[in-house]
Amino acid sequence: MADSAGGPGAMAQPRVLLTKEPAPQTVPASDLPMKVYEVGLNTGTDSSSGLATAGFRTAKYLPAEWHLHNSELYHKAFASCEQAEHGRAEAKELAEYAAAAAQRAQQDSMAAVSQRLQDIHFWKAELQREIQDLDAETRLLAAQKLRLERALDATEVPYAIATDNLQCRQRRQAPDLVSDEVERELLKEAELIRNIQELLKRTLMQASNQMRLNRDHKEFCEMDWSDKVETYNIDDKCGKYSNQSTNIQFHPSSVKFEESASTPETWAKFSHDNIYRAEREKLASINLRALIDNILHDTSEDMRKQCAAVNEAFAKHCEELDDTKHKLEHHLKKILKEIGYQEANIAALKQAIKDKEAPMKVAQTRLYDRSFRPNLDLCRDEAQFRLIREVEELTESINSLKKKLLESEQALRNLEDTRMNLEKEIAVKTNSIFIDRQKCMAQRTRYPVVVKLAGYQ
């Protein structure tokens, strides 16, 4: 008890080893006062007088004095023996009581030290369990943090694909350069990925802060546990001391309370508070891990759903482009065939006009020659009228044919323009199909799978 209460100051006292028995203490000698005896006068029957015996008589005791002196010695010896016997009995009783009290005190101290060892062991075990739990929880949170980092890295590929698709589709030619469903879904995908990246970055920062808190509270518990281990070893060593131990010695200065010493209540509260704070951070870490798991699951699912929506929009748009292209090609075939027919028609009209030249020459030549008929033979006969009507009919036919030729040539030019427009539109559709299918959809095959987006790879 004295050793434990002494504290560090008591342990710093130098130890003195006794190699020989100490010299007995002596009381310094002092001069005792001399007893003064009064000599009685020589009176009575036994007295003698005379100068001859005066010198001898004065140095001797009387018999009564001698007996009285012996009686006093006897009485003093008896009183001393009786007092010594009584003192011995009291000393024996006191020694037995002191021995019993010392044994009881030592047993009580031993029991107190043993109880203290149990208390220390309890808190030491609780702290050790909490340290192990915090360490395991920090490792689990580190694994979740690694998943977050992998998931964040995995979002770079989808974002690059979405932005590249948008840039590629900017190279579409008019009139296919429209804000269609595919572009809206791509813009939605890019925005979704940016939001997911921001969320993952914030969650990563939160996980890092929680890991730091876990390590800090683990360090607090480890320091407390280290103190408990050292204290347990000290008290365990104190509990093994006995009266026969060879490594015990006096430490008078240890019998005091240190000013900085704690009370059992504050001592237990300190460890309880450390464990409570560690438990609180452990629970926060568990909740954060669950939140991270939900975030990674939801974000990966959202990205895959949006990817499927974009792919579906691409597929639908490509089908529309294919259908439009096929219809344009069908109309182009009809236009080309019609152009052939129209060219043949124009050639036939030209030939028909040319074919009217000979009859016109014949009729006009006849009229010209008949104009040279002499005198009254220059008659407006039926033949004259018929030839005139023939020329008029031929002229009207030629004019009609020329008009139709002009209309046919204009129709041919319109057909040629339509052919050019159809060919240009087919080229535009071909370019759009190439961009959407060969560029964008082919690139989207590199989209990460859900396992990678969830941070498992």
Short mmCIF file of C-alpha atoms in Angstrom, two decimals:
data_model
loop_
_atom_site.label_atom_id
_atom_site.label_comp_id
_atom_site.label_asym_id
_atom_site.label_seq_id
_atom_site.Cartn_x
_atom_site.Cartn_y
_atom_site.Cartn_z
CA MET A 1 0.00 0.00 0.00
CA ALA A 2 2.83 2.35 0.85
CA ASP A 3 4.63 1.50 -2.39
CA SER A 4 1.62 2.10 -4.56
CA ALA A 5 0.66 5.34 -2.81
CA GLY A 6 4.17 6.66 -3.07
CA GLY A 7 3.98 7.24 -6.78
CA PRO A 8 6.92 8.13 -8.99
CA GLY A 9 8.55 10.12 -6.20
CA ALA A 10 8.75 7.01 -4.07
CA MET A 11 10.33 5.02 -6.87
CA ALA A 12 12.99 7.67 -7.24
CA GLN A 13 14.27 7.19 -3.64
CA PRO A 14 17.72 5.55 -3.55
CA ARG A 15 17.81 2.08 -2.12
CA VAL A 16 20.11 1.43 0.84
CA LEU A 17 21.46 -2.08 1.27
CA LEU A 18 22.37 -3.19 4.78
CA THR A 19 25.60 -5.18 4.81
CA LYS A 20 26.05 -5.36 8.64
CA GLU A 21 23.98 -4.90 11.72
CA PRO A 22 23.82 -1.33 12.94
CA ALA A 23 25.66 -0.42 16.13
CA PRO A 24 23.43 -0.32 19.22
CA GLN A 25 22.52 3.12 20.42
CA THR A 26 24.11 4.13 23.73
CA VAL A 27 23.00 6.67 26.26
CA PRO A 28 25.77 9.11 27.18
CA ALA A 29 27.04 8.72 30.74
CA SER A 30 26.17 11.42 33.22
CA ASP A 31 27.30 12.06 36.81
CA LEU A 32 24.74 10.96 39.36
CA PRO A 33 24.33 13.05 42.47
CA MET A 34 26.00 11.55 45.50
CA LYS A 35 23.76 10.36 48.24
CA VAL A 36 24.24 12.26 51.41
CA TYR A 37 23.88 10.21 54.56
CA GLU A 38 23.31 11.90 57.80
CA VAL A 39 25.22 10.37 60.74
CA GLY A 40 23.18 9.95 63.88
CA LEU A 41 24.41 11.21 67.16
CA ASN A 42 26.06 8.73 69.65
CA THR A 43 23.24 8.63 72.07
CA GLY A 44 21.54 5.83 73.89
CA THR A 45 22.80 2.75 75.68
CA ASP A 46 24.74 1.52 72.65
CA SER A 47 26.35 4.74 72.09
CA SER A 48 29.86 5.33 73.15
CA SER A 49 31.60 8.43 73.80
CA GLY A 50 35.11 9.31 73.75
CA LEU A 51 37.51 10.78 71.42
CA ALA A 52 39.15 7.47 70.62
CA THR A 53 36.18 6.08 68.66
CA ALA A 54 34.86 9.26 67.18
CA GLY A 55 36.61 8.85 63.81
CA PHE A 56 35.37 5.24 63.17
CA ARG A 57 31.76 5.71 64.22
CA THR A 58 30.91 8.48 61.84
CA ALA A 59 31.50 6.35 58.58
CA LYS A 60 29.17 3.38 59.42
CA TYR A 61 25.41 2.72 59.12
CA LEU A 62 23.27 1.57 61.89
CA PRO A 63 21.74 -1.95 61.65
CA ALA A 64 18.28 -0.46 61.34
CA GLU A 65 19.47 1.63 58.46
CA TRP A 66 21.04 -1.39 56.87
CA HIS A 67 17.85 -3.41 57.12
CA LEU A 68 15.81 -0.49 55.86
CA HIS A 69 18.15 -0.08 52.95
CA ASN A 70 17.89 -3.76 52.03
CA SER A 71 14.11 -3.63 52.40
CA GLU A 72 13.95 -0.73 50.00
CA LEU A 73 16.09 -2.63 47.51
CA TYR A 74 13.82 -5.66 47.81
CA HIS A 75 10.77 -3.51 47.28
CA LYS A 76 12.32 -1.76 44.30
CA ALA A 77 13.42 -5.10 42.78
CA PHE A 78 9.93 -6.55 43.25
CA ALA A 79 8.32 -3.43 41.77
CA SER A 80 10.75 -3.47 38.85
CA CYS A 81 10.05 -7.15 38.18
CA GLU A 82 6.31 -6.63 38.43
CA GLN A 83 6.52 -3.59 36.17
CA ALA A 84 8.76 -5.44 33.70
CA GLU A 85 6.39 -8.44 33.68
CA HIS A 86 3.42 -6.17 33.09
CA GLY A 87 5.35 -4.36 30.34
CA ARG A 88 6.28 -7.67 28.73
CA ALA A 89 2.64 -8.75 28.73
CA GLU A 90 1.58 -5.46 27.19
CA ALA A 91 4.43 -5.64 24.68
CA LYS A 92 3.44 -9.18 23.73
CA GLU A 93 -0.20 -8.21 23.41
CA LEU A 94 0.74 -5.11 21.43
CA ALA A 95 3.07 -7.12 19.18
CA GLU A 96 0.35 -9.72 18.56
CA TYR A 97 -2.20 -7.00 17.85
CA ALA A 98 0.25 -5.17 15.60
CA ALA A 99 1.06 -8.39 13.76
CA ALA A 100 -2.64 -9.19 13.31
CA ALA A 101 -3.38 -5.62 12.25
CA ALA A 102 -0.48 -5.65 9.82
CA GLN A 103 -1.64 -8.97 8.40
CA ARG A 104 -5.21 -7.73 8.06
CA ALA A 105 -4.01 -4.50 6.47
CA GLN A 106 -1.80 -6.42 4.09
CA GLN A 107 -4.68 -8.78 3.20
CA ASP A 108 -7.02 -5.82 2.68
CA SER A 109 -4.41 -4.11 0.53
CA MET A 110 -3.88 -7.33 -1.40
CA ALA A 111 -7.63 -7.65 -1.93
CA ALA A 112 -7.84 -4.01 -3.04
CA VAL A 113 -4.93 -4.50 -5.45
CA SER A 114 -6.57 -7.68 -6.78
CA GLN A 115 -9.87 -5.84 -7.30
CA ARG A 116 -7.98 -3.04 -8.94
CA LEU A 117 -6.33 -5.56 -11.25
CA GLN A 118 -9.75 -6.87 -12.22
CA ASP A 119 -10.97 -3.33 -12.97
CA ILE A 120 -7.87 -2.55 -14.99
CA HIS A 121 -8.16 -5.84 -16.86
CA PHE A 122 -11.82 -5.10 -17.66
CA TRP A 123 -11.12 -1.67 -19.13
CA LYS A 124 -7.97 -2.93 -20.83
CA ALA A 125 -9.98 -5.70 -22.52
CA GLU A 126 -12.73 -3.24 -23.49
CA LEU A 127 -10.17 -0.83 -24.94
CA GLN A 128 -8.39 -3.63 -26.79
CA ARG A 129 -11.68 -4.85 -28.25
CA GLU A 130 -12.55 -1.30 -29.31
CA ILE A 131 -9.11 -0.83 -30.88
CA GLN A 132 -9.51 -4.05 -32.86
CA ASP A 133 -13.05 -3.09 -33.93
CA LEU A 134 -11.90 0.38 -35.02
CA ASP A 135 -8.96 -1.08 -36.90
CA ALA A 136 -11.20 -3.60 -38.69
CA GLU A 137 -13.79 -0.90 -39.43
CA THR A 138 -11.10 1.42 -40.81
CA ARG A 139 -9.89 -1.36 -43.13
CA LEU A 140 -13.46 -1.95 -44.35
CA LEU A 141 -13.93 1.79 -44.89
CA ALA A 142 -10.62 1.91 -46.77
CA ALA A 143 -11.94 -0.83 -49.07
CA GLN A 144 -15.09 1.22 -49.69
CA LYS A 145 -12.94 4.28 -50.34
CA LEU A 146 -10.97 2.27 -52.90
CA ARG A 147 -14.28 1.35 -54.55
CA LEU A 148 -15.18 5.03 -54.69
CA GLU A 149 -11.86 5.88 -56.33
CA ARG A 150 -12.28 3.09 -58.88
CA ALA A 151 -15.87 4.14 -59.59
CA LEU A 152 -14.75 7.76 -60.04
CA ASP A 153 -12.04 6.66 -62.45
CA ALA A 154 -14.55 4.48 -64.29
CA THR A 155 -16.79 7.51 -64.99
CA GLU A 156 -14.10 9.09 -67.16
CA VAL A 157 -14.70 6.66 -70.03
CA PRO A 158 -18.53 7.17 -70.18
CA TYR A 159 -18.09 10.94 -69.94
CA ALA A 160 -15.51 10.91 -72.74
CA ILE A 161 -17.84 8.74 -74.85
CA ALA A 162 -20.82 11.07 -74.28
CA THR A 163 -18.87 14.25 -75.07
CA ASP A 164 -17.22 12.63 -78.10
CA ASN A 165 -20.63 11.50 -79.39
CA LEU A 166 -21.92 15.05 -79.07
CA GLN A 167 -18.89 16.42 -80.92
CA CYS A 168 -19.15 13.79 -83.64
CA ARG A 169 -22.83 14.55 -84.21
CA GLN A 170 -21.92 18.22 -84.70
CA ARG A 171 -20.37 17.11 -88.01
CA ARG A 172 -23.76 16.10 -89.39
CA GLN A 173 -24.84 18.06 -92.44
CA ALA A 174 -28.01 20.05 -92.85
CA PRO A 175 -30.87 19.21 -92.70
CA ASP A 176 -29.85 16.29 -90.45
CA LEU A 177 -28.15 18.65 -87.99
CA VAL A 178 -31.16 18.73 -85.68
CA SER A 179 -31.66 18.63 -81.92
CA ASP A 180 -33.20 15.19 -81.90
CA GLU A 181 -33.96 12.66 -79.15
CA VAL A 182 -30.44 11.23 -79.36
CA GLU A 183 -28.85 14.60 -78.62
CA ARG A 184 -31.21 15.22 -75.71
CA GLU A 185 -30.37 11.82 -74.21
CA LEU A 186 -26.64 12.42 -74.72
CA LEU A 187 -26.85 15.80 -72.99
CA LYS A 188 -28.77 14.16 -70.16
CA GLU A 189 -26.10 11.44 -69.92
CA ALA A 190 -23.25 13.97 -69.77
CA GLU A 191 -25.05 15.96 -67.07
CA LEU A 192 -25.77 12.79 -65.09
CA ILE A 193 -22.12 11.71 -65.21
CA ARG A 194 -20.93 15.17 -64.07
CA ASN A 195 -23.34 15.07 -61.12
CA ILE A 196 -22.22 11.55 -60.23
CA GLN A 197 -18.57 12.62 -60.34
CA GLU A 198 -19.27 15.50 -57.96
CA LEU A 199 -21.17 13.17 -55.62
CA LEU A 200 -18.36 10.60 -55.63
CA LYS A 201 -15.77 13.32 -54.93
CA ARG A 202 -17.76 14.61 -51.96
CA THR A 203 -18.23 11.07 -50.65
CA LEU A 204 -14.50 10.40 -51.06
CA MET A 205 -13.70 13.46 -48.96
CA GLN A 206 -16.22 12.33 -46.34
CA ALA A 207 -14.66 8.85 -46.26
CA SER A 208 -11.17 10.32 -45.85
CA ASN A 209 -12.33 12.49 -42.95
CA GLN A 210 -14.05 9.52 -41.30
CA MET A 211 -10.92 7.39 -41.65
CA ARG A 212 -8.90 10.17 -40.02
CA LEU A 213 -11.39 10.33 -37.13
CA ASN A 214 -11.24 6.55 -36.78
CA ARG A 215 -7.45 6.64 -36.59
CA ASP A 216 -7.50 9.52 -34.10
CA HIS A 217 -9.91 7.76 -31.73
CA LYS A 218 -8.03 4.51 -32.18
CA GLU A 219 -4.87 6.36 -31.12
CA PHE A 220 -6.66 7.73 -28.05
CA CYS A 221 -7.79 4.22 -27.12
CA GLU A 222 -4.29 2.85 -27.76
CA MET A 223 -2.72 5.46 -25.47
CA ASP A 224 -5.29 4.65 -22.78
CA TRP A 225 -4.74 0.92 -23.34
CA SER A 226 -0.98 1.39 -23.10
CA ASP A 227 -1.42 3.19 -19.77
CA LYS A 228 -3.68 0.38 -18.58
CA VAL A 229 -1.10 -2.24 -19.55
CA GLU A 230 1.67 -0.42 -17.71
CA THR A 231 -0.57 0.12 -14.68
CA TYR A 232 -1.62 -3.52 -14.72
CA ASN A 233 2.00 -4.65 -14.77
CA ILE A 234 2.83 -2.32 -11.88
CA ASP A 235 -0.13 -3.47 -9.77
CA ASP A 236 0.52 -7.09 -10.70
CA LYS A 237 4.10 -6.70 -9.48
CA CYS A 238 2.81 -5.02 -6.32
CA GLY A 239 0.40 -7.89 -5.76
CA LYS A 240 3.26 -10.39 -5.88
CA TYR A 241 5.22 -8.66 -3.12
CA SER A 242 5.33 -10.50 0.20
CA ASN A 243 7.12 -10.15 3.52
CA GLN A 244 9.72 -12.58 2.26
CA SER A 245 10.43 -10.64 -0.93
CA THR A 246 14.04 -9.57 -1.35
CA ASN A 247 13.34 -6.52 -3.51
CA ILE A 248 11.37 -4.52 -0.95
CA GLN A 249 12.69 -1.54 0.97
CA PHE A 250 11.63 1.58 2.82
CA HIS A 251 10.12 4.48 0.81
CA PRO A 252 8.89 6.96 3.43
CA SER A 253 8.20 9.68 0.87
CA SER A 254 5.76 7.45 -1.04
CA VAL A 255 3.11 7.63 1.69
CA LYS A 256 1.21 10.51 0.13
CA PHE A 257 -1.30 11.28 -2.64
CA GLU A 258 -0.07 12.99 -5.76
CA GLU A 259 -1.80 16.27 -6.53
CA SER A 260 -2.42 15.15 -10.14
CA ALA A 261 -3.84 11.78 -9.10
CA SER A 262 -7.31 10.94 -10.41
CA THR A 263 -10.23 9.46 -8.52
CA PRO A 264 -11.69 6.03 -9.37
CA GLU A 265 -14.72 7.79 -10.81
CA THR A 266 -12.74 10.10 -13.12
CA TRP A 267 -10.41 7.20 -14.00
CA ALA A 268 -13.31 4.99 -15.12
CA LYS A 269 -15.08 7.91 -16.83
CA PHE A 270 -11.99 8.68 -18.89
CA SER A 271 -11.88 5.18 -20.38
CA HIS A 272 -15.65 5.08 -20.71
CA ASP A 273 -15.62 8.36 -22.64
CA ASN A 274 -12.84 7.11 -24.92
CA ILE A 275 -14.80 3.95 -25.68
CA TYR A 276 -18.03 5.90 -26.14
CA ARG A 277 -16.44 8.30 -28.63
CA ALA A 278 -14.78 5.40 -30.45
CA GLU A 279 -18.12 3.55 -30.63
CA ARG A 280 -19.77 6.68 -31.98
CA GLU A 281 -17.18 7.05 -34.72
CA LYS A 282 -17.37 3.33 -35.48
CA LEU A 283 -21.15 3.61 -35.91
CA ALA A 284 -20.68 6.66 -38.13
CA SER A 285 -18.16 4.69 -40.19
CA ILE A 286 -20.58 1.75 -40.53
CA ASN A 287 -23.35 4.09 -41.67
CA LEU A 288 -20.98 5.76 -44.13
CA ARG A 289 -20.01 2.39 -45.59
CA ALA A 290 -23.68 1.55 -46.08
CA LEU A 291 -24.21 4.95 -47.69
CA ILE A 292 -21.25 4.42 -50.01
CA ASP A 293 -22.59 1.02 -51.00
CA ASN A 294 -26.00 2.52 -51.82
CA ILE A 295 -24.43 5.42 -53.71
CA LEU A 296 -22.26 3.15 -55.84
CA HIS A 297 -25.20 0.83 -56.53
CA ASP A 298 -27.55 3.68 -57.47
CA THR A 299 -25.01 5.61 -59.57
CA SER A 300 -23.93 2.55 -61.53
CA GLU A 301 -27.56 1.60 -62.18
CA ASP A 302 -28.43 5.15 -63.22
CA MET A 303 -25.50 5.33 -65.61
CA ARG A 304 -26.32 1.96 -67.17
CA LYS A 305 -29.99 2.92 -67.52
CA GLN A 306 -29.06 6.20 -69.19
CA CYS A 307 -26.60 4.35 -71.40
CA ALA A 308 -29.39 1.98 -72.44
CA ALA A 309 -31.67 4.96 -73.14
CA VAL A 310 -29.01 6.59 -75.34
CA ASN A 311 -28.35 3.33 -77.17
CA GLU A 312 -32.06 2.85 -77.74
CA ALA A 313 -32.37 6.40 -79.08
CA PHE A 314 -29.40 5.78 -81.38
CA ALA A 315 -30.88 2.52 -82.64
CA LYS A 316 -34.27 4.11 -83.27
CA HIS A 317 -32.73 7.08 -85.03
CA CYS A 318 -30.54 4.84 -87.17
CA GLU A 319 -33.61 2.85 -88.16
CA GLU A 320 -35.33 6.10 -89.15
CA LEU A 321 -32.27 7.12 -91.13
CA ASP A 322 -32.14 3.74 -92.85
CA ASP A 323 -35.82 3.91 -93.70
CA THR A 324 -35.51 7.48 -95.00
CA LYS A 325 -32.44 6.56 -97.02
CA HIS A 326 -34.18 3.55 -98.55
CA LYS A 327 -37.18 5.69 -99.50
CA LEU A 328 -34.91 8.32 -101.01
CA GLU A 329 -33.05 5.66 -102.99
CA HIS A 330 -36.37 4.26 -104.19
CA HIS A 331 -37.49 7.70 -105.34
CA LEU A 332 -34.09 8.25 -106.93
CA LYS A 333 -34.54 5.10 -108.98
CA LYS A 334 -37.94 6.31 -110.11
CA ILE A 335 -36.50 9.74 -110.97
CA LEU A 336 -33.65 8.18 -112.93
CA LYS A 337 -36.11 6.02 -114.82
CA GLU A 338 -38.33 9.03 -115.44
CA ILE A 339 -35.33 11.02 -116.63
CA GLY A 340 -34.66 8.29 -119.16
CA TYR A 341 -38.23 8.35 -120.29
CA GLN A 342 -38.19 12.14 -120.49
CA GLU A 343 -35.00 12.19 -122.51
CA ALA A 344 -36.55 9.68 -124.93
CA ASN A 345 -39.68 11.82 -125.09
CA ILE A 346 -37.65 14.92 -125.88
CA ALA A 347 -35.81 13.07 -128.58
CA ALA A 348 -39.14 11.88 -130.01
CA LEU A 349 -40.53 15.42 -129.94
CA LYS A 350 -37.47 16.74 -131.69
CA GLN A 351 -37.79 14.01 -134.25
CA ALA A 352 -41.50 14.77 -134.71
CA ILE A 353 -40.72 18.46 -135.25
CA LYS A 354 -38.04 17.50 -137.72
CA ASP A 355 -40.44 15.14 -139.42
CA LYS A 356 -42.83 18.07 -140.01
CA GLU A 357 -40.20 19.97 -141.93
CA ALA A 358 -40.61 17.94 -145.14
CA PRO A 359 -44.43 18.18 -145.30
CA MET A 360 -44.11 21.89 -144.54
CA LYS A 361 -41.63 22.28 -147.37
CA VAL A 362 -43.86 20.34 -149.74
CA ALA A 363 -46.96 22.37 -148.89
CA GLN A 364 -45.13 25.71 -148.99
CA THR A 365 -43.39 24.72 -152.25
CA ARG A 366 -46.73 23.81 -153.78
CA LEU A 367 -48.22 27.14 -152.74
CA TYR A 368 -45.14 28.94 -154.03
CA ASP A 369 -45.21 27.18 -157.39
CA ARG A 370 -48.99 27.69 -157.80
CA SER A 371 -48.52 31.39 -157.25
CA PHE A 372 -46.96 31.47 -160.70
CA ARG A 373 -50.12 30.32 -162.45
CA PRO A 374 -50.93 32.72 -165.28
CA ASN A 375 -53.85 35.12 -165.50
CA LEU A 376 -57.20 33.72 -164.56
CA ASP A 377 -55.68 30.38 -163.74
CA LEU A 378 -54.44 32.00 -160.54
CA CYS A 379 -57.62 30.77 -158.93
CA ARG A 380 -58.55 30.37 -155.29
CA ASP A 381 -59.60 26.84 -155.86
CA GLU A 382 -60.15 24.10 -153.36
CA ALA A 383 -56.60 22.91 -153.76
CA GLN A 384 -55.37 26.40 -152.84
CA PHE A 385 -57.48 26.49 -149.73
CA ARG A 386 -56.44 22.98 -148.74
CA LEU A 387 -52.76 23.74 -149.14
CA ILE A 388 -53.17 26.85 -147.02
CA ARG A 389 -54.97 24.87 -144.32
CA GLU A 390 -52.25 22.18 -144.52
CA VAL A 391 -49.56 24.79 -143.92
CA GLU A 392 -51.57 26.24 -141.05
CA GLU A 393 -52.15 22.78 -139.58
CA LEU A 394 -48.47 21.90 -139.93
CA THR A 395 -47.48 25.24 -138.36
CA GLU A 396 -49.87 24.65 -135.47
CA SER A 397 -48.58 21.11 -135.01
CA ILE A 398 -44.96 22.30 -135.04
CA ASN A 399 -45.76 25.04 -132.55
CA SER A 400 -47.54 22.52 -130.31
CA LEU A 401 -44.62 20.14 -130.58
CA LYS A 402 -42.12 22.92 -129.79
CA LYS A 403 -44.18 24.02 -126.81
CA LYS A 404 -44.35 20.45 -125.57
CA LEU A 405 -40.63 20.14 -126.20
CA LEU A 406 -39.99 23.17 -124.03
CA GLU A 407 -42.23 21.75 -121.32
CA SER A 408 -40.49 18.39 -121.59
CA GLU A 409 -37.07 20.00 -121.39
CA GLN A 410 -38.17 21.97 -118.29
CA ALA A 411 -39.55 18.79 -116.77
CA LEU A 412 -36.22 17.10 -117.52
CA ARG A 413 -34.38 19.92 -115.82
CA ASN A 414 -36.73 19.58 -112.83
CA LEU A 415 -36.08 15.86 -112.79
CA GLU A 416 -32.34 16.50 -112.87
CA ASP A 417 -32.63 18.96 -109.98
CA THR A 418 -34.70 16.45 -108.03
CA ARG A 419 -32.14 13.78 -108.79
CA MET A 420 -29.35 15.99 -107.52
CA ASN A 421 -31.31 16.84 -104.38
CA LEU A 422 -32.10 13.19 -103.79
CA GLU A 423 -28.48 12.17 -104.28
CA LYS A 424 -27.34 14.96 -101.96
CA GLU A 425 -29.93 13.96 -99.35
CA ILE A 426 -28.89 10.33 -99.64
CA ALA A 427 -25.28 11.40 -99.09
CA VAL A 428 -26.36 13.40 -96.03
CA LYS A 429 -28.26 10.40 -94.67
CA THR A 430 -25.30 8.15 -95.41
CA ASN A 431 -23.04 10.54 -93.48
CA SER A 432 -25.50 10.68 -90.58
CA ILE A 433 -25.76 6.90 -90.47
CA PHE A 434 -21.97 6.63 -90.55
CA ILE A 435 -21.61 9.10 -87.67
CA ASP A 436 -24.34 7.57 -85.51
CA ARG A 437 -23.69 3.91 -86.23
CA GLN A 438 -20.04 3.59 -87.20
CA LYS A 439 -18.67 6.31 -84.94
CA CYS A 440 -20.99 6.83 -81.97
CA MET A 441 -22.58 3.41 -81.51
CA ALA A 442 -19.31 1.61 -82.15
CA GLN A 443 -17.60 3.78 -79.55
CA ARG A 444 -20.38 3.13 -77.03
CA THR A 445 -19.47 -0.57 -77.01
CA ARG A 446 -16.56 0.47 -74.74
CA TYR A 447 -19.03 1.64 -72.07
CA PRO A 448 -18.00 0.09 -68.69
CA VAL A 449 -20.10 -2.67 -67.17
CA VAL A 450 -22.01 -2.26 -63.89
CA VAL A 451 -19.35 -4.15 -61.91
CA LYS A 452 -16.70 -1.64 -62.94
CA LEU A 453 -18.98 1.37 -62.43
CA ALA A 454 -19.73 0.06 -58.90
CA GLY A 455 -15.99 0.12 -58.09
CA TYR A 456 -15.41 -3.63 -57.83
CA GLN A 457 -12.80 -3.64 -60.60
#
